[in-house]
Amino acid sequence: MMLGVGLDSDGHKRVTTGDNFALVGGSKDTHEQMTEKAIKITEKLKQKGKRLEEVSRQEFDDIAHAVGLHKHDPQAN
């Protein structure tokens, strides 16, 4: 299960769920971006004929990167 948490807010409560994801919070723009990325990841998994729990961490990272997500490196701060 992918979990997305939007940390900004515009006063509205937002919750979106799918087969592989649950998204909560965020401004309208943030929540829409999270939803778009989660749906794209789900579509990529379907194209590969795999479920989320069947992909390795590296394969998930590659898919996430392909849809525009980038890993945060805490040591870069």
Coordinates of N, CA and C in Angstrom, one line a residue:
M1 N 0.8 -1.2 0.0 CA 0.0 0.0 0.0 C 0.9 1.2 0.0
M2 N 0.6 2.1 -0.9 CA 1.3 3.4 -0.9 C 0.5 4.4 -0.1
L3 N 1.2 5.2 0.8 CA 0.5 6.1 1.6 C 1.1 7.5 1.3
G4 N 0.2 8.4 0.9 CA 0.6 9.8 0.6 C 0.0 10.7 1.6
V5 N 0.9 11.6 2.2 CA 0.4 12.6 3.2 C 0.8 14.0 2.7
G6 N -0.2 14.8 2.4 CA 0.1 16.2 2.0 C 0.2 17.0 3.3
L7 N 1.3 17.7 3.4 CA 1.6 18.5 4.6 C 1.1 19.9 4.6
D8 N 0.8 20.4 3.4 CA 0.2 21.8 3.3 C -1.3 21.7 3.4
S9 N -2.0 22.8 3.6 CA -3.4 22.7 3.8 C -4.1 24.0 3.3
D10 N -5.3 23.9 2.8 CA -6.1 25.1 2.4 C -7.4 25.1 3.2
G11 N -7.5 24.3 4.3 CA -8.6 24.3 5.1 C -9.6 23.2 4.8
H12 N -9.4 22.5 3.7 CA -10.3 21.4 3.3 C -9.6 20.0 3.7
K13 N -10.5 19.1 4.0 CA -10.0 17.7 4.3 C -10.1 16.9 3.0
R14 N -9.1 16.2 2.6 CA -9.1 15.4 1.4 C -8.6 14.0 1.7
V15 N -9.3 13.0 1.2 CA -8.9 11.6 1.3 C -9.3 11.0 0.0
T16 N -8.3 10.3 -0.6 CA -8.5 9.6 -1.9 C -7.9 8.2 -1.7
T17 N -8.6 7.2 -2.1 CA -8.1 5.8 -2.0 C -8.2 5.1 -3.3
G18 N -7.3 4.1 -3.5 CA -7.4 3.3 -4.7 C -7.0 1.9 -4.3
D19 N -6.9 1.0 -5.2 CA -6.5 -0.4 -4.9 C -5.1 -0.5 -4.2
N20 N -4.2 0.4 -4.6 CA -2.8 0.3 -4.1 C -2.4 1.5 -3.2
F21 N -3.4 2.5 -3.0 CA -2.9 3.7 -2.3 C -4.0 4.3 -1.5
A22 N -3.5 5.1 -0.5 CA -4.4 6.0 0.3 C -3.7 7.3 0.4
L23 N -4.4 8.4 0.1 CA -3.8 9.7 0.1 C -4.6 10.6 1.0
V24 N -4.0 11.3 1.9 CA -4.7 12.2 2.8 C -4.0 13.6 2.9
G25 N -4.9 14.6 3.1 CA -4.4 15.9 3.3 C -3.9 16.6 2.1
G26 N -3.3 17.7 2.3 CA -2.7 18.6 1.2 C -3.7 19.6 0.7
S27 N -3.2 20.6 0.1 CA -4.0 21.6 -0.6 C -4.6 20.9 -1.8
K28 N -5.5 21.6 -2.5 CA -6.1 21.0 -3.7 C -5.0 20.6 -4.7
D29 N -4.0 21.5 -4.9 CA -3.0 21.2 -5.9 C -2.1 20.1 -5.5
T30 N -1.7 20.0 -4.2 CA -0.9 19.0 -3.7 C -1.6 17.6 -3.8
H31 N -2.9 17.6 -3.4 CA -3.6 16.4 -3.4 C -3.8 15.9 -4.8
E32 N -4.1 16.8 -5.8 CA -4.2 16.4 -7.2 C -2.9 15.8 -7.7
Q33 N -1.8 16.4 -7.3 CA -0.5 15.9 -7.8 C -0.2 14.5 -7.2
M34 N -0.5 14.3 -5.9 CA -0.3 13.0 -5.3 C -1.2 11.9 -6.0
T35 N -2.5 12.3 -6.3 CA -3.4 11.4 -6.9 C -2.9 11.0 -8.3
E36 N -2.4 12.0 -9.0 CA -1.9 11.7 -10.4 C -0.8 10.8 -10.4
K37 N 0.2 11.0 -9.4 CA 1.3 10.1 -9.4 C 0.9 8.7 -8.9
A38 N 0.0 8.6 -8.0 CA -0.4 7.2 -7.5 C -1.1 6.5 -8.6
I39 N -1.9 7.2 -9.4 CA -2.6 6.5 -10.5 C -1.6 6.1 -11.6
K40 N -0.7 7.0 -11.9 CA 0.4 6.6 -12.9 C 1.2 5.4 -12.5
I41 N 1.5 5.3 -11.2 CA 2.3 4.2 -10.7 C 1.4 2.9 -10.8
T42 N 0.2 3.0 -10.5 CA -0.7 1.9 -10.6 C -0.8 1.4 -12.1
E43 N -0.9 2.4 -13.0 CA -1.0 2.1 -14.4 C 0.3 1.4 -14.9
K44 N 1.5 1.9 -14.4 CA 2.7 1.2 -14.8 C 2.8 -0.2 -14.3
L45 N 2.3 -0.4 -13.1 CA 2.3 -1.8 -12.6 C 1.5 -2.7 -13.4
K46 N 0.3 -2.2 -13.8 CA -0.6 -3.0 -14.6 C 0.1 -3.3 -16.0
Q47 N 0.8 -2.3 -16.6 CA 1.5 -2.6 -17.8 C 2.5 -3.7 -17.7
K48 N 3.1 -3.8 -16.5 CA 4.1 -4.8 -16.3 C 3.5 -6.1 -15.8
G49 N 2.2 -6.1 -15.6 CA 1.5 -7.3 -15.2 C 1.8 -7.7 -13.7
K50 N 2.1 -6.7 -12.9 CA 2.5 -6.9 -11.5 C 1.6 -6.2 -10.6
R51 N 1.6 -6.6 -9.3 CA 0.9 -5.9 -8.3 C 2.0 -5.2 -7.4
L52 N 1.6 -4.3 -6.7 CA 2.6 -3.5 -5.9 C 3.4 -4.4 -5.0
E53 N 2.8 -5.4 -4.4 CA 3.6 -6.2 -3.4 C 4.5 -7.2 -4.1
E54 N 4.5 -7.2 -5.5 CA 5.3 -8.1 -6.2 C 6.6 -7.5 -6.8
V55 N 6.7 -6.2 -6.7 CA 7.9 -5.5 -7.2 C 8.9 -5.3 -6.1
S56 N 10.2 -5.3 -6.5 CA 11.3 -5.0 -5.6 C 11.3 -3.5 -5.3
R57 N 12.0 -3.2 -4.2 CA 12.2 -1.8 -3.9 C 12.8 -1.0 -5.1
Q58 N 13.8 -1.6 -5.7 CA 14.5 -0.9 -6.8 C 13.5 -0.7 -8.0
E59 N 12.7 -1.8 -8.3 CA 11.8 -1.7 -9.4 C 10.7 -0.6 -9.1
F60 N 10.3 -0.5 -7.8 CA 9.3 0.5 -7.4 C 10.0 1.9 -7.6
D61 N 11.2 2.0 -7.1 CA 11.9 3.3 -7.2 C 12.0 3.7 -8.7
D62 N 12.3 2.8 -9.6 CA 12.4 3.1 -11.0 C 11.1 3.5 -11.6
I63 N 10.0 2.9 -11.2 CA 8.6 3.3 -11.6 C 8.3 4.6 -11.1
A64 N 8.5 4.9 -9.8 CA 8.3 6.2 -9.2 C 9.0 7.3 -9.9
H65 N 10.3 7.0 -10.2 CA 11.1 8.0 -11.0 C 10.5 8.3 -12.3
A66 N 10.1 7.2 -13.0 CA 9.5 7.3 -14.4 C 8.3 8.2 -14.4
V67 N 7.5 8.3 -13.3 CA 6.3 9.1 -13.3 C 6.6 10.5 -12.6
G68 N 7.8 10.8 -12.4 CA 8.2 12.1 -11.9 C 8.4 12.3 -10.4
L69 N 8.5 11.2 -9.7 CA 8.8 11.3 -8.3 C 10.3 11.1 -8.1
H70 N 10.9 11.8 -7.1 CA 12.3 11.8 -6.9 C 12.5 11.5 -5.4
K71 N 13.5 10.6 -5.2 CA 13.8 10.2 -3.8 C 14.5 11.4 -3.1
H72 N 14.2 11.6 -1.9 CA 14.8 12.6 -1.0 C 16.0 12.0 -0.3
D73 N 17.1 12.7 -0.4 CA 18.3 12.2 0.2 C 18.6 13.1 1.5
P74 N 18.2 12.6 2.7 CA 18.3 13.4 3.9 C 19.8 13.8 4.2
Q75 N 20.7 13.1 3.7 CA 22.1 13.5 3.9 C 22.6 14.7 3.1
A76 N 21.8 15.0 2.1 CA 22.1 16.1 1.2 C 21.8 17.5 1.9
N77 N 21.1 17.4 3.0 CA 20.7 18.7 3.7 C 21.9 19.2 4.5

